[in-house]
Structures are given as structure tokens and as C-alpha cells.
Short mmCIF file of C-alpha atoms in Angstrom, two decimals:
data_model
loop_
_atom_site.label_atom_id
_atom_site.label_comp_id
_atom_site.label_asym_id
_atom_site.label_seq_id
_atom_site.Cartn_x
_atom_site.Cartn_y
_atom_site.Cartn_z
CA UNK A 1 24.10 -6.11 -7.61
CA UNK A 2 25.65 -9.78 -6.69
CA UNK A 3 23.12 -12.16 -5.30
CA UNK A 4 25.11 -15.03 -4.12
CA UNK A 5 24.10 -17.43 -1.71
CA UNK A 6 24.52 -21.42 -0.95
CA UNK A 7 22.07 -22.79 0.78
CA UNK A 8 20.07 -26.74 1.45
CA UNK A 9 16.61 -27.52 0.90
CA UNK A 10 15.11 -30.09 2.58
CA UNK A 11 11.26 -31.11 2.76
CA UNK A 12 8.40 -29.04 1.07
CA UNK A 13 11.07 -26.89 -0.28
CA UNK A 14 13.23 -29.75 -1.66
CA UNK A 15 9.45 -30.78 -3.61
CA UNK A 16 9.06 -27.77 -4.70
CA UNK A 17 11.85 -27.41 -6.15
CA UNK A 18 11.47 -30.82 -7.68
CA UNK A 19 8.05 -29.48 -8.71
CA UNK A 20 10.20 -26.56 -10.55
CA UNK A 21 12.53 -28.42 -12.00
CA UNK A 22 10.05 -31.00 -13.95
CA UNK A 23 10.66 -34.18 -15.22
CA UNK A 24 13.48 -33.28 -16.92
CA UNK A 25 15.61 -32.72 -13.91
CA UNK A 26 16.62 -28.83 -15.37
CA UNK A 27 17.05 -26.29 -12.32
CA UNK A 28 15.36 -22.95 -12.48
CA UNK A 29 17.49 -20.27 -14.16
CA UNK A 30 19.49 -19.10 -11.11
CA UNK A 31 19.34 -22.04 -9.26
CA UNK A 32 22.46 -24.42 -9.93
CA UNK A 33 22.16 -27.88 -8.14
CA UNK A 34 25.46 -28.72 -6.38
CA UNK A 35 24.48 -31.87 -4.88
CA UNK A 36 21.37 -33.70 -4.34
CA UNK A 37 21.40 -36.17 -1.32
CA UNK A 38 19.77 -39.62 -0.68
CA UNK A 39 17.75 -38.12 2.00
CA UNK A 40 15.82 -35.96 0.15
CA UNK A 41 17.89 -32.73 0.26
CA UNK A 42 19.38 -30.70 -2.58
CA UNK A 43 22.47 -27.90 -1.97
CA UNK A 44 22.12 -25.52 -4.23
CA UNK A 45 23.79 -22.44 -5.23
CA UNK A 46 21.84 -19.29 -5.89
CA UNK A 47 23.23 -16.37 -8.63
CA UNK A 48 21.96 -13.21 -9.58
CA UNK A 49 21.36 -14.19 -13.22
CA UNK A 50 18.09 -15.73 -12.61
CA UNK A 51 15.04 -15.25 -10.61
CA UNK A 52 14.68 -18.19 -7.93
CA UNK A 53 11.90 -17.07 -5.67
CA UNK A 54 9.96 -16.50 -8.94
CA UNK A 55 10.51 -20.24 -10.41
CA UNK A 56 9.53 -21.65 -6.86
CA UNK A 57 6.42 -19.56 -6.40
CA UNK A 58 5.19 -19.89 -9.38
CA UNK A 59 4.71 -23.42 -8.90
CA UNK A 60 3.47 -22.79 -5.07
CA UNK A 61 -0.13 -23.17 -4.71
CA UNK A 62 -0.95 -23.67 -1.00
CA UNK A 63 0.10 -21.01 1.69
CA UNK A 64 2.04 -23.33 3.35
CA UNK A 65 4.24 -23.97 0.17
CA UNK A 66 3.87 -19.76 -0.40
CA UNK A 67 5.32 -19.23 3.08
CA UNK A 68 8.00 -22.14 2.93
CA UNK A 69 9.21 -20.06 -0.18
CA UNK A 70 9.14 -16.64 2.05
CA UNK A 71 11.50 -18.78 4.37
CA UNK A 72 13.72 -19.50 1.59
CA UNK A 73 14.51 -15.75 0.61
CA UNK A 74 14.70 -15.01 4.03
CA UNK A 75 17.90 -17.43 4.53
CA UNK A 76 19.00 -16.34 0.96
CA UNK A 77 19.09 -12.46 1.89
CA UNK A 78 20.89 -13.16 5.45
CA UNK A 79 23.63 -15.23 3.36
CA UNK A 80 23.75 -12.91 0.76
CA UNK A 81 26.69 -10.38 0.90
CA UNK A 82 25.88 -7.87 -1.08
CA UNK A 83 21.88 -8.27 -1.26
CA UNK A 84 20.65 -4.71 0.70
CA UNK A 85 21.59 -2.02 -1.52
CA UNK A 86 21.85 0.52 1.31
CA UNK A 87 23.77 0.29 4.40
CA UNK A 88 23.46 3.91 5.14
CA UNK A 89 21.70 4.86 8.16
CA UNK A 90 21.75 1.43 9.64
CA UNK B 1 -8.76 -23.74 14.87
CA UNK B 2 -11.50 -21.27 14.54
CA UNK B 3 -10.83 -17.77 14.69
CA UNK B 4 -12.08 -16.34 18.44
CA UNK B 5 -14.67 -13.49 16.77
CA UNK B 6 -16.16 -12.42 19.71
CA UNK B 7 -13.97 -9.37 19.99
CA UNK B 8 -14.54 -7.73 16.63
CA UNK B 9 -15.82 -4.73 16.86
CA UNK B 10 -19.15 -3.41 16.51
CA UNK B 11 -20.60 -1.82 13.34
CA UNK B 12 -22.28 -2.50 9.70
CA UNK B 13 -18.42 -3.31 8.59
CA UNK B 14 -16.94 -5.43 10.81
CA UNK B 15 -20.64 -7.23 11.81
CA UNK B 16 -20.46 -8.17 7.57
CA UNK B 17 -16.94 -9.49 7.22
CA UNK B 18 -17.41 -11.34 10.52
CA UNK B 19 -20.58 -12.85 9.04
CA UNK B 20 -18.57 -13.42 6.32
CA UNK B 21 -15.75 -15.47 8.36
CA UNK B 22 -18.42 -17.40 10.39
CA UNK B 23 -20.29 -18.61 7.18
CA UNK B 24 -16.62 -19.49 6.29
CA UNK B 25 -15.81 -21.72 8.94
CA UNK B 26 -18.99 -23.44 9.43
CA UNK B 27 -18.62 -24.73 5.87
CA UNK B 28 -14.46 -24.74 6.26
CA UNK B 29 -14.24 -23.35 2.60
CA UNK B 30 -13.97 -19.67 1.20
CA UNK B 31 -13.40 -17.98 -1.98
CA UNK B 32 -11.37 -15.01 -2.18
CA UNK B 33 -10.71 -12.76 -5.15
CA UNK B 34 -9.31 -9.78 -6.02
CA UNK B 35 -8.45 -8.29 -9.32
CA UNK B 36 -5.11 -7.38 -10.30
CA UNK B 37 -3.65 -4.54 -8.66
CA UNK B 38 -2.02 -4.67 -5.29
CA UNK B 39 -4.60 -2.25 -3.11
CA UNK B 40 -6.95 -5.36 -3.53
CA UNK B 41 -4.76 -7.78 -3.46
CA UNK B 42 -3.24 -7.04 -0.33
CA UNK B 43 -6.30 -7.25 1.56
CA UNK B 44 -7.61 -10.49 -0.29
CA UNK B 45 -3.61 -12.01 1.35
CA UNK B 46 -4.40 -10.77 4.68
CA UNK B 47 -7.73 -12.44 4.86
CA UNK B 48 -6.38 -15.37 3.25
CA UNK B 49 -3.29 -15.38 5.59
CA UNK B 50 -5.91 -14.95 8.42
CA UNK B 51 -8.36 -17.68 7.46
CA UNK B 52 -5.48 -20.10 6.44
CA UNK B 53 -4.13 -20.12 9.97
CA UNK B 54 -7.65 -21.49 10.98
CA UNK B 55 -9.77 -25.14 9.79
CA UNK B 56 -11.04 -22.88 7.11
CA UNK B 57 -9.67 -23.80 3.40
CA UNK B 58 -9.29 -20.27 1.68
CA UNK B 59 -9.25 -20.51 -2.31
CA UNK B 60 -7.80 -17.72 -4.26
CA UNK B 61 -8.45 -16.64 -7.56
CA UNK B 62 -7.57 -13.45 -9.51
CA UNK B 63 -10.83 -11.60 -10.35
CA UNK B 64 -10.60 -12.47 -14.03
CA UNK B 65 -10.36 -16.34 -13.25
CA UNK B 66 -13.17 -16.22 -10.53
CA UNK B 67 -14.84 -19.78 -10.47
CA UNK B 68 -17.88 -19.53 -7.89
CA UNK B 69 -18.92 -22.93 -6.46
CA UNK B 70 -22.26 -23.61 -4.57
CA UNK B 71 -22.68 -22.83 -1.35
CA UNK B 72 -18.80 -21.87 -0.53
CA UNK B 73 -18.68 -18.06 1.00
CA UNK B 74 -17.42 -16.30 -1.60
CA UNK B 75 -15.62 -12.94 -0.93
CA UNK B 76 -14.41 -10.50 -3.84
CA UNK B 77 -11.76 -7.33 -3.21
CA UNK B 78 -12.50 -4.29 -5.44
CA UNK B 79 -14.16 -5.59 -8.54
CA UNK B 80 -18.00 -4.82 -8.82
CA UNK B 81 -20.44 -6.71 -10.93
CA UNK B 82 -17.75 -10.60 -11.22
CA UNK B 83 -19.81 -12.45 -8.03
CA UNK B 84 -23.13 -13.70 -7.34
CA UNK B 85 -24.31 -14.27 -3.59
CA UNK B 86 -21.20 -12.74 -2.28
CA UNK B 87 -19.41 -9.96 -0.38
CA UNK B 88 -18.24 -7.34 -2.24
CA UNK B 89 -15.44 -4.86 -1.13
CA UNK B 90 -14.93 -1.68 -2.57
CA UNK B 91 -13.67 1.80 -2.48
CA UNK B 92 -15.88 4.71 -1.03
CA UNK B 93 -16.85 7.92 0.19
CA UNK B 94 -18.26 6.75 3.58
CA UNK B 95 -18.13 3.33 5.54
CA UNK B 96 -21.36 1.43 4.71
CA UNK B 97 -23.04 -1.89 3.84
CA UNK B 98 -26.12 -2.32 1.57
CA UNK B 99 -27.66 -5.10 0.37
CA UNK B 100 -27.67 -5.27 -3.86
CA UNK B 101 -29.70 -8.48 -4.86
CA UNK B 102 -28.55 -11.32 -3.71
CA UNK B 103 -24.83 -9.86 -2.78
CA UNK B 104 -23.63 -7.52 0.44
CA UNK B 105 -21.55 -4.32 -1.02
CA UNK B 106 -19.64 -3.15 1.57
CA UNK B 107 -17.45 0.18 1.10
CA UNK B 108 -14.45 1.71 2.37
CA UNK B 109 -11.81 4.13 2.35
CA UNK B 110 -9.34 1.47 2.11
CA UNK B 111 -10.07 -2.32 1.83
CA UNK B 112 -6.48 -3.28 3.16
CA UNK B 113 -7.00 -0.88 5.94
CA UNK B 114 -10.16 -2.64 7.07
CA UNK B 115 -8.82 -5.37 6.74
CA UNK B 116 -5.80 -5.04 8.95
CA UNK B 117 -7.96 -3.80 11.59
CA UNK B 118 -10.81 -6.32 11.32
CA UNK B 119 -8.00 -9.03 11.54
CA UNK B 120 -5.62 -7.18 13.78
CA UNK B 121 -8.47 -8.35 16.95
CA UNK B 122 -8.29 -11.71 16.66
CA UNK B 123 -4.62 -12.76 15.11
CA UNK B 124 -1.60 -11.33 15.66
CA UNK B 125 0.04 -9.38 12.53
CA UNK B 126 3.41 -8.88 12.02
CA UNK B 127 5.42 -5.67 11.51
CA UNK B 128 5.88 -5.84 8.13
CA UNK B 129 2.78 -7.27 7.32
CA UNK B 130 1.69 -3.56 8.36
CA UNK B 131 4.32 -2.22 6.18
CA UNK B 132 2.75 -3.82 3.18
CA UNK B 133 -0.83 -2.40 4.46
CA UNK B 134 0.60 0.71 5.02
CA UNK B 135 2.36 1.32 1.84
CA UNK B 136 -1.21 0.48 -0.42
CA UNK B 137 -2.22 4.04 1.15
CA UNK B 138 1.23 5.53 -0.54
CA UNK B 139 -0.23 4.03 -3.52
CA UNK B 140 -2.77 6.87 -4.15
CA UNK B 141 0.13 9.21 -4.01
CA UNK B 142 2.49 8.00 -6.91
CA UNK B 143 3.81 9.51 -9.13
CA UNK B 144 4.80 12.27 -6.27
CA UNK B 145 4.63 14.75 -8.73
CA UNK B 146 1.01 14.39 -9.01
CA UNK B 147 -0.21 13.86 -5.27
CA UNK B 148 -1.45 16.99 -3.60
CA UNK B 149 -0.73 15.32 -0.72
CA UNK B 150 -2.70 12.96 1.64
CA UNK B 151 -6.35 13.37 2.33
CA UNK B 152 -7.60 13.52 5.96
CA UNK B 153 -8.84 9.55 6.36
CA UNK B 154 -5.01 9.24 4.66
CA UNK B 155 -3.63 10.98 7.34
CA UNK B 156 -5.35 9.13 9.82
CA UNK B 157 -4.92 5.92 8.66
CA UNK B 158 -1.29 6.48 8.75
CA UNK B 159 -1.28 8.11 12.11
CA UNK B 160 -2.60 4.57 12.88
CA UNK B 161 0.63 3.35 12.22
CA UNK B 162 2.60 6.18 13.46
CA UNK B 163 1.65 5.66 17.36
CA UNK B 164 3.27 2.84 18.04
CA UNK B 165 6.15 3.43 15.79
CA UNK B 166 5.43 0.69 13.26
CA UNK B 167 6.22 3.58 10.93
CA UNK B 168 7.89 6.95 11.32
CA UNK B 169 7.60 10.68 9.21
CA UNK B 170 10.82 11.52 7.68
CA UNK B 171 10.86 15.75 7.31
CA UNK B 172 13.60 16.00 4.99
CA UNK B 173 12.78 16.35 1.05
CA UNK B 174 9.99 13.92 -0.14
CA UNK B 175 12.16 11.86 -2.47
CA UNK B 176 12.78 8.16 -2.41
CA UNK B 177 15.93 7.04 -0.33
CA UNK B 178 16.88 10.61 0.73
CA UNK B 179 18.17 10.16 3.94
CA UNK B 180 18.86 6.58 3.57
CA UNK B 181 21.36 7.11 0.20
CA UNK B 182 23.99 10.07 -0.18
CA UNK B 183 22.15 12.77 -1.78
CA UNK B 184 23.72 12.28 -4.79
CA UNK B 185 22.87 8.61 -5.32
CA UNK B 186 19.41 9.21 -3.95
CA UNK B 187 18.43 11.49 -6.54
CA UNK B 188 20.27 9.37 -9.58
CA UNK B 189 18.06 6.15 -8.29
CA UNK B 190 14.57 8.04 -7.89
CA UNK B 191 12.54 7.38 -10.19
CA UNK B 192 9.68 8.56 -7.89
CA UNK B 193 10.26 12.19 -8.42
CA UNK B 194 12.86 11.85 -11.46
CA UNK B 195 14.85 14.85 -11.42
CA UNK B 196 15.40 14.46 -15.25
CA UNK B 197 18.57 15.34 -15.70
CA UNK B 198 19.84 14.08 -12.12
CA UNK B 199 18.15 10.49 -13.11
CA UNK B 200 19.51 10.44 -16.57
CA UNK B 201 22.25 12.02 -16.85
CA UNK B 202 23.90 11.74 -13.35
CA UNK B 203 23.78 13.80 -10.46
CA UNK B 204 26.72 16.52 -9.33
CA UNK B 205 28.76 15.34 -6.19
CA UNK B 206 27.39 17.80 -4.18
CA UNK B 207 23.46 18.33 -4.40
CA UNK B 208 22.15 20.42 -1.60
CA UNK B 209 18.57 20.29 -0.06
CA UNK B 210 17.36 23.33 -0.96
CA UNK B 211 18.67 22.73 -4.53
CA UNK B 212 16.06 19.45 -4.54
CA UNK B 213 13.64 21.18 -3.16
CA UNK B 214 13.39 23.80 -6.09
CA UNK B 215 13.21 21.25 -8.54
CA UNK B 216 10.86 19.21 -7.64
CA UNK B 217 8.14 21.71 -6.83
CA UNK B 218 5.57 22.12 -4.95
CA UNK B 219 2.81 19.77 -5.40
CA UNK B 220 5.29 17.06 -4.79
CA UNK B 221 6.59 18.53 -1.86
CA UNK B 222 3.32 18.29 0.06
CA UNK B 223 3.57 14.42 -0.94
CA UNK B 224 4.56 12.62 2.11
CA UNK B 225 7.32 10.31 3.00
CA UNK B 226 7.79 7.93 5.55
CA UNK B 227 9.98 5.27 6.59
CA UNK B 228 9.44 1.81 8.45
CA UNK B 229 9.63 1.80 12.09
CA UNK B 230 12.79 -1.08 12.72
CA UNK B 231 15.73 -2.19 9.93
CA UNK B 232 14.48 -3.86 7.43
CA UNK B 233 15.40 -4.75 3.77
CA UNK B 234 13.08 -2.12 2.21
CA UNK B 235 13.43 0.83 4.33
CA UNK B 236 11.10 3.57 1.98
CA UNK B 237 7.15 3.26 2.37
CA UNK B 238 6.83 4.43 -1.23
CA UNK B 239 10.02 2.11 -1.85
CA UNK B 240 7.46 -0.47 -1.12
CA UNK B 241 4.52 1.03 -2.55
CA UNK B 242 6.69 0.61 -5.96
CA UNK B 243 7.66 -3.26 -5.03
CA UNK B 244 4.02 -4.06 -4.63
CA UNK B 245 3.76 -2.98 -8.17
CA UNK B 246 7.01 -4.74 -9.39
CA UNK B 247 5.06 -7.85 -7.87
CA UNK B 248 2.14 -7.67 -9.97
CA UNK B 249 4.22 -7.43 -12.88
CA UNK B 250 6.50 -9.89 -12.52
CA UNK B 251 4.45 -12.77 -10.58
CA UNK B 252 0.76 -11.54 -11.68
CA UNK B 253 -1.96 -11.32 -8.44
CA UNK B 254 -0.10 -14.21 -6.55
CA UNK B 255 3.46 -12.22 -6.07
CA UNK B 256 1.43 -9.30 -4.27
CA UNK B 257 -1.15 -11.96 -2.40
CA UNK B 258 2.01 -13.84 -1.25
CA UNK B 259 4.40 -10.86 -0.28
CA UNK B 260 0.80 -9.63 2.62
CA UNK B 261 1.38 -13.45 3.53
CA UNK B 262 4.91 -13.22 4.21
CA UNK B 263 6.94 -9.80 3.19
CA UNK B 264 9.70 -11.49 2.43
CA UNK B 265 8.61 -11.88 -0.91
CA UNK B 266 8.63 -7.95 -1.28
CA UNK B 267 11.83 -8.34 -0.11
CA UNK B 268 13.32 -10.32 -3.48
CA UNK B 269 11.01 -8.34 -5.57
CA UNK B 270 13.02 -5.32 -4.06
CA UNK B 271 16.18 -6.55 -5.99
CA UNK B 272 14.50 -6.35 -9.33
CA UNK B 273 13.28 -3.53 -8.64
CA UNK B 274 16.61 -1.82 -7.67
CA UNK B 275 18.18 -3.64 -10.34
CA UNK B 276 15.90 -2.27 -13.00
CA UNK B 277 16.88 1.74 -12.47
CA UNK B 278 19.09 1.38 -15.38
CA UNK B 279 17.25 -0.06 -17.52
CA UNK B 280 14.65 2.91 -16.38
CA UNK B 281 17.18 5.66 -17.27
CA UNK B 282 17.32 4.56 -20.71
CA UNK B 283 13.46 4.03 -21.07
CA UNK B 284 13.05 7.87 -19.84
CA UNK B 285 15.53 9.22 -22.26
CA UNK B 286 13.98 7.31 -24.95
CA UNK B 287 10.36 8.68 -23.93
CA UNK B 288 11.96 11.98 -23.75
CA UNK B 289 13.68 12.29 -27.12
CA UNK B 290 10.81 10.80 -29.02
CA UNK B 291 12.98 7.38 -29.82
CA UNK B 292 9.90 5.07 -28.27
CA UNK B 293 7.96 3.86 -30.78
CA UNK B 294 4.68 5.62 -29.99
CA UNK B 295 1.26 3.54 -31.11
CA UNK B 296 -1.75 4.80 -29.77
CA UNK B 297 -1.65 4.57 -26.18
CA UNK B 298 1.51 1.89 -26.15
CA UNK B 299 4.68 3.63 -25.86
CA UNK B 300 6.97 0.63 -27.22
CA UNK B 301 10.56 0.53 -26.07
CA UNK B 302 13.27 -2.34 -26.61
CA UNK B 303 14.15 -4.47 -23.27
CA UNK B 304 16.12 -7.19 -22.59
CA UNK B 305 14.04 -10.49 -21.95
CA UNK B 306 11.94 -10.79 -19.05
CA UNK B 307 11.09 -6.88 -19.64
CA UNK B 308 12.22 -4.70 -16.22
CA UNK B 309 8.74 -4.10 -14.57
CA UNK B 310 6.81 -1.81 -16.63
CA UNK B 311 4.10 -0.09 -14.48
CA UNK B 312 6.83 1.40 -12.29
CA UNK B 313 8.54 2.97 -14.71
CA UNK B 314 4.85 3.92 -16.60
CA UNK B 315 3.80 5.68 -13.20
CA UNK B 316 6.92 7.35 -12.78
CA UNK B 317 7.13 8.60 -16.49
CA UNK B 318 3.10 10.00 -15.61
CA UNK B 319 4.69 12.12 -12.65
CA UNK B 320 7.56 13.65 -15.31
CA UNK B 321 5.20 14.20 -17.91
CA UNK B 322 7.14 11.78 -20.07
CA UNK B 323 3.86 9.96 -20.75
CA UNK B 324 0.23 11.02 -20.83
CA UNK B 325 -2.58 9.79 -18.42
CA UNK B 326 -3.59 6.62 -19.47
CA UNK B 327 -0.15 6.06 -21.96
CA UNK B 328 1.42 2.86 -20.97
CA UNK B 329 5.34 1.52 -21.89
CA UNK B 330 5.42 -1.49 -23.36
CA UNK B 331 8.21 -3.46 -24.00
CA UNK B 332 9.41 -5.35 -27.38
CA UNK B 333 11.77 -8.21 -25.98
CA UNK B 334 12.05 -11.95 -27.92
CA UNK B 335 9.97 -10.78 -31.21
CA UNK B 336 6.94 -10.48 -28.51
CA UNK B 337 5.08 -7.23 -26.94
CA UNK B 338 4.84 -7.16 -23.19
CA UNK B 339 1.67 -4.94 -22.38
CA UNK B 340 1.07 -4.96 -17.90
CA UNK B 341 -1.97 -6.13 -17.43
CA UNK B 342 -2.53 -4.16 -13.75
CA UNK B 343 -3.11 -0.97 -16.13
CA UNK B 344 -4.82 -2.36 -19.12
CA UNK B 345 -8.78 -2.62 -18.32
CA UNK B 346 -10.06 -5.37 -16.72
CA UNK B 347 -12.18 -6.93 -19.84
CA UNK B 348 -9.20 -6.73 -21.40
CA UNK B 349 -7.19 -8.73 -18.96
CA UNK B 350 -9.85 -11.26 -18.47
CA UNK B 351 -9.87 -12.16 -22.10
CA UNK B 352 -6.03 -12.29 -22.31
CA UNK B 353 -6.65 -15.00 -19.35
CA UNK B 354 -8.78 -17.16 -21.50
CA UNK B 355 -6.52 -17.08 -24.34
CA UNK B 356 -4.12 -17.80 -22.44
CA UNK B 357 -2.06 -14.81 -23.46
CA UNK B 358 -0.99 -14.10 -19.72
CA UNK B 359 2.24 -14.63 -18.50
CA UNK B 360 2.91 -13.60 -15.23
CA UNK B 361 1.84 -9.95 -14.72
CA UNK B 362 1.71 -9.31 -18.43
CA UNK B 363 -0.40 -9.70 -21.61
CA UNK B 364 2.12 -11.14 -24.17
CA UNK B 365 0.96 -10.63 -27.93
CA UNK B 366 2.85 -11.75 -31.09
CA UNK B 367 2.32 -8.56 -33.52
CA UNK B 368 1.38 -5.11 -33.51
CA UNK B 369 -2.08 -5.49 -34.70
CA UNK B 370 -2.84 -7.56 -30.96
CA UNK B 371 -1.07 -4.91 -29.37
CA UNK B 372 -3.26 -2.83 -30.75
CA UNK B 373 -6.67 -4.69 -29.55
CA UNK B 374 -5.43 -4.36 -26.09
CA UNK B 375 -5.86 -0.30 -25.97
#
């Protein structure tokens, strides 16, 4: 199973991500920062290897930041090619 | 914005958690807890969802962290005996409320069931929010092997979701992604119902219905089966019924309270689920041949690091009598023992807490001898 997606986070998710990355600026494993822009946003590439959503909601504490997470695997599994394991019966 | 509660219904139930929500938002604070297993931890999400969307401030904590303050409504999901001055839900016989000391017990058939339809008349809930609630009824029935099949209030509360096609029956042979997978693949990826030698070893090309149906018997052929309603990532109710417990073991209380917030999370928990049938194949033949290294009630097999999730593959090993009631795989990854803490008892768990010996859904010990403490 390939879990591939590129995708921008902007706002809460951009601070959580911040939050997840510490003060040592290291990216979750699975998360690789491509670019991270003056206004706040990062682009980031997501792989298989790792476990994003885990890094991310492990550091989310309010629902809000919980359901800003939710949005982010959302837009991760519609990028994704080859996320659903079934197509059968579609 | 508070929550319009002049439409719940009437009864001991409903009249307690609404008593419960008022007291909530006239002090805009609550405390909810649940302990760790996902058929109270799905309910403790909804009502957090539900009380989150208000001016109420909902505070979770697992069961075995529970930190009452004064005067905030405190409400606590399945565990008896942790709260003072609180509602307690549990499982029971019979819908009732009584009064013990200074605490309100109320019992049900199924706390995320009441739930849903306590909160279901006065906020909308989405589809696969009722997916989630649906699938903590499938719980009771895994491993498939060992169901009997659902009891009446099961069958009702299903039928619940059956009317308005949130849900739908699926006749065919009660294993896991029949239907939705070629035969063949279905049978190599259930772990539900593992078909020994179809999960292990690999399936013919050609495996026929009524072949299926003669080996997996017929206790768990009165199991049921259902599938959701509209296309969505996880398409198998007891598909989900096994991500909710891939949540708790990967994320701890928080992965399950989050995915009856938003499913999505259930969604990405599906992957490592999926992902970890291999690794299950090779923990089943080492159960089988005797190769796991059997102490007391740990069954201790090799995994990469972080483990796959253990209590799906524990269940599942139950159902093919790989394991005995009560046996639990652990897992022996980095020179540390990975024990999940949803099936170790809950003293147990709470302790590991406040030695800080938890990490994520699991109690993580350095040696044998504290692997040993933990059974």
C-alpha cells in the first residue's frame, strides 16, 4: 500500500504541525517539509513510511485542533492514489 | 450556543443525561471520561462532539487519568466505582436510573446507542458518525467464530439503522470483505473468521461459497454482516468494528474519542489496519506452531517497531482457537514488550499511567519480570 500525497497547511494545521515538529524544526516521520512559506504555510509531502495523522493528533488537544486533523486526512485520502484498498463494488 | 433540550424525549434515561447537559451549560464546563475501550469511548466522543458545538467546555480524560474538579458536571462512560457526585453509564439488563450515594447510575444496553439517540434530537449527526455507533454493537460479536449471533435489543438497535439505509444486510457468507474483495482475496485478508490455511497459506483461485460456508461453521454463520449504507473508505461494519480497536492501540482513548468526532480518523487507522494482515499471517502461524514465546498469559511474538495493532490480531486468534480466553499477544520490538492496555485490567492500566509506562494504546515494559506483573 502507497500513501502518497502533497498537500499545504495553513493556519491551526500549519501550528500544529509546528507543535509536532518541536523546537528542533524535525518533521514527523512521514511528513517531509518541501517548503515552508513567509505566510505561515508549509507544503509538505506525505509517504507511507510514517504515520502523520498519528504525530498531529497526538499533539491535538482541543476538538477544534482534533477535527482540523480529520480535515487533513480527508484531503490526504482524496489525493492519495492508491489509498482505498478496494475498488470492487464501487 | 446552548443545546435546544426541549425535545428530548421523555423517560428516567434521557430526563438524567439531559439533567446532566443542563447542569453542564449553566456552569459551561463538563468532565467526560471513559475508560479504554472503544464501546465507551465512542459515546464519551459523541457527547463531547455534541457539547463542544455548544458554550459548554467539555474536558476529556481516560478513566485511569480522571481528575474531578469542584462543582464541574462530571460524566463517566462504563467504569463503576472512579467518580464521586457524578453520572455513571454502564452496561445492563434493563434501561434504568438509581441513585447510589451521592452519584446517578444509569444503565443500558448500549451507552453509544443512547447516546446517538439522546443527541440525534437536538444536533444533527452525520452518516458516518452512525457508522462508528453502529459498528460498537458488532463489537460484541468478534471474533465471528464465537458470536451466536445478535441478541434481540442487537437486532433492534441495528434495525435502527437499517430503515433509513444508513446501513444495509449483506446475505452472502459472514466474512469480512466478501462481496467487496474477489473471493479469493477476501478470505486471504480475513482475519475475522481466519480460514487457517486460506489466511496463511494462501487461498486457491477459485473458492466457491458453499466451500466457505463449510469451513467456517455454524456458530459463525449466524454472526451477522453488514455493510454501510453510501461509498465510503471503510465499507465492512465489522471492518470498522476492528479499526475502532486498531485506534485504541495505536493512539490510546483519544484515537477512538476523535475518530466519533470526525470518522475520518477511522479512516487512516483503516490503512494500518489493512497494512498489518501480513504481519498477522505470520503472528498466526507462529501461535499455531508453538514458535511464540508463551509466558503465562502473554503470548510474545517478534514485530517490527511500532508493533502492528495487537488486540486485533489477539481477538481474531480467540475466534481460531489460536489463543485461550483471556491469552493476549504481545509483541517484543526495540529490546521493549508491548502489552495493549484495552485488554489488560483496568488497575493495571491505571498504574502503568502513573508510571508513566503508557505509550499510546500500550503498556511498554523493559524486561520480562514487568511483563510479568502486568498478568
Amino acid at each position: 500500500m502507497k500513501v502518497e500525497a502533497e498537500v499545504r497547511l495553513c493556519s491551526e494545521l500549519a501550528d500544529l504541525l509546528k507543535k509536532a515538529m518541536g523546537p528542533d524544526n524535525v518533521p514527523p516521520k512521514g511528513f517531509e517539509l518541501r517548503d515552508s512559506l513567509e505566510d505561515g504555510c508549509y507544503t509538505i509531502a506525505i509517504s507511507g513510511d510514517g504515520d502523520p495523522h498519528k504525530a498531529l493528533l497526538t499533539v491535538a488537544n482541543t476538538i477544534d485542533e482534533i477535527t482540523r486533523v480529520a480535515e487533513l486526512v480527508e484531503s490526504v485520502i482524496r489525493a492519495a492514489d492508491e489509498v482505498i484498498l478496494y475498488k470492487a463494488g464501487d | 450556543m446552548p443545546l435546544d433540550l426541549s425535545s428530548l424525549r421523555k423517560g428516567s434515561v434521557g430526563d438524567t443525561l439531559a439533567e446532566f447537559i443542563e447542569e453542564a451549560h449553566s456552569k459551561g464546563v463538563a468532565i467526560i471520561s471513559a475508560p479504554h475501550n472503544p464501546k465507551h469511548l465512542v459515546p464519551a466522543g459523541l457527547l463531547f462532539s455534541a457539547l463542544s458545538r455548544t458554550d459548554i467546555t467539555a474536558i476529556f480524560y481516560p478513566a485511569y487519568a480522571l481528575r474531578q474538579e469542584e462543582g464541574v458536571p462530571t460524566i463517566v462512560f462504563g467504569s463503576s466505582g472512579v467518580c464521586s457526585n457524578c453520572v455513571e453509564v454502564v452496561e445492563g439488563g434493563h434501561e434504568s436510573v438509581a441513585k447510589k450515594g451521592d452519584k446517578s447510575v444509569v444503565k443500558v444496553r448500549s451507552p453509544a446507542m443512547t447516546m446517538l439517540k439522546v443527541l440525534e434530537e437536538v444536533v444533527p449527526i452525520r452518516r458516518e458518525v452512525k457508522y462508528v455507533t453502529a459498528s460498537t454493537i458488532l463489537l460484541n460479536h468478534i471474533p465471528r467464530a464465537k458470536s451466536g449471533g445478535l441478541k434481540e435489543w442487537e437486532e433492534e438497535a441495528m434495525e435502527y439503522f437499517l430503515v433509513d439505509n444508513t446501513i444495509a444486510r449483506v446475505g452472502h457468507p459472514p466474512i469480512m470483505w466478501w462481496g467487496i474483495l474477489p473471493p479469493k482475496e477476501a478470505v486471504e485478508r480475513s482475519i475475522d473468521i481466519m480460514i487457517f490455511r486460506y489466511f496463511v497459506d494462501g487461498a486457491p483461485s477459485e473458492v466457491s461459497e458453499k466451500d466457505v460456508r463449510i469451513r467456517i461453521g455454524d456458530a459463525a454463520d449466524k454472526a451477522p454482516n453488514y455493510a454501510v449504507g453510501q461509498r465510503w473508505g471503510i465499507r465492512d461494519l465489522t471492518e470498522l468494528a476492528y479499526v475502532l480497536l486498531t485506534l485504541a492501540d495505536i493512539l490510546g482513548p483519544k484515537g477512538v474519542l476523535a475518530a466519533a468526532i470526525n470518522p475520518s480518523h477511522a479512516l487512516w487507522a483503516s490503512l494500518t489496519f489493512r497494512s498489518a494482515i501480513k504481519d498477522y499471517r505470520k503472528i498466526a502461524r507462529e501461535l499455531k506452531y508453538g514458535i511464540a514465546d508463551r509466558r503465562g498469559r502473554a503470548a510474545i511474538v517478534t514485530t517490527s517497531c511500532p508493533p502492528p495493532p495487537l488486540t486485533p490480531i489477539t481477538i481474531a486468534a480467540r475466534g481460531a482457537d489460536l489463543l485461550r480466553e483471556g491469552e493476549v499477544v504481545v509483541a517484543e520490538c526495540g529490546g521493549k514488550y508491548f502489552a495493549p492496555a484495552q485488554l489488560l485490567p483496568e488497575k493495571v492500566v491505571a498504574s502503568a499511567w502513573s508510571e508513566r509506562r503508557l505509550e499510546g494504546g500500550y503498556v511498554v515494559v523493559s524486561s520480562l519480570s514487568e511483563l510479568g506483573e502486568l498478568f
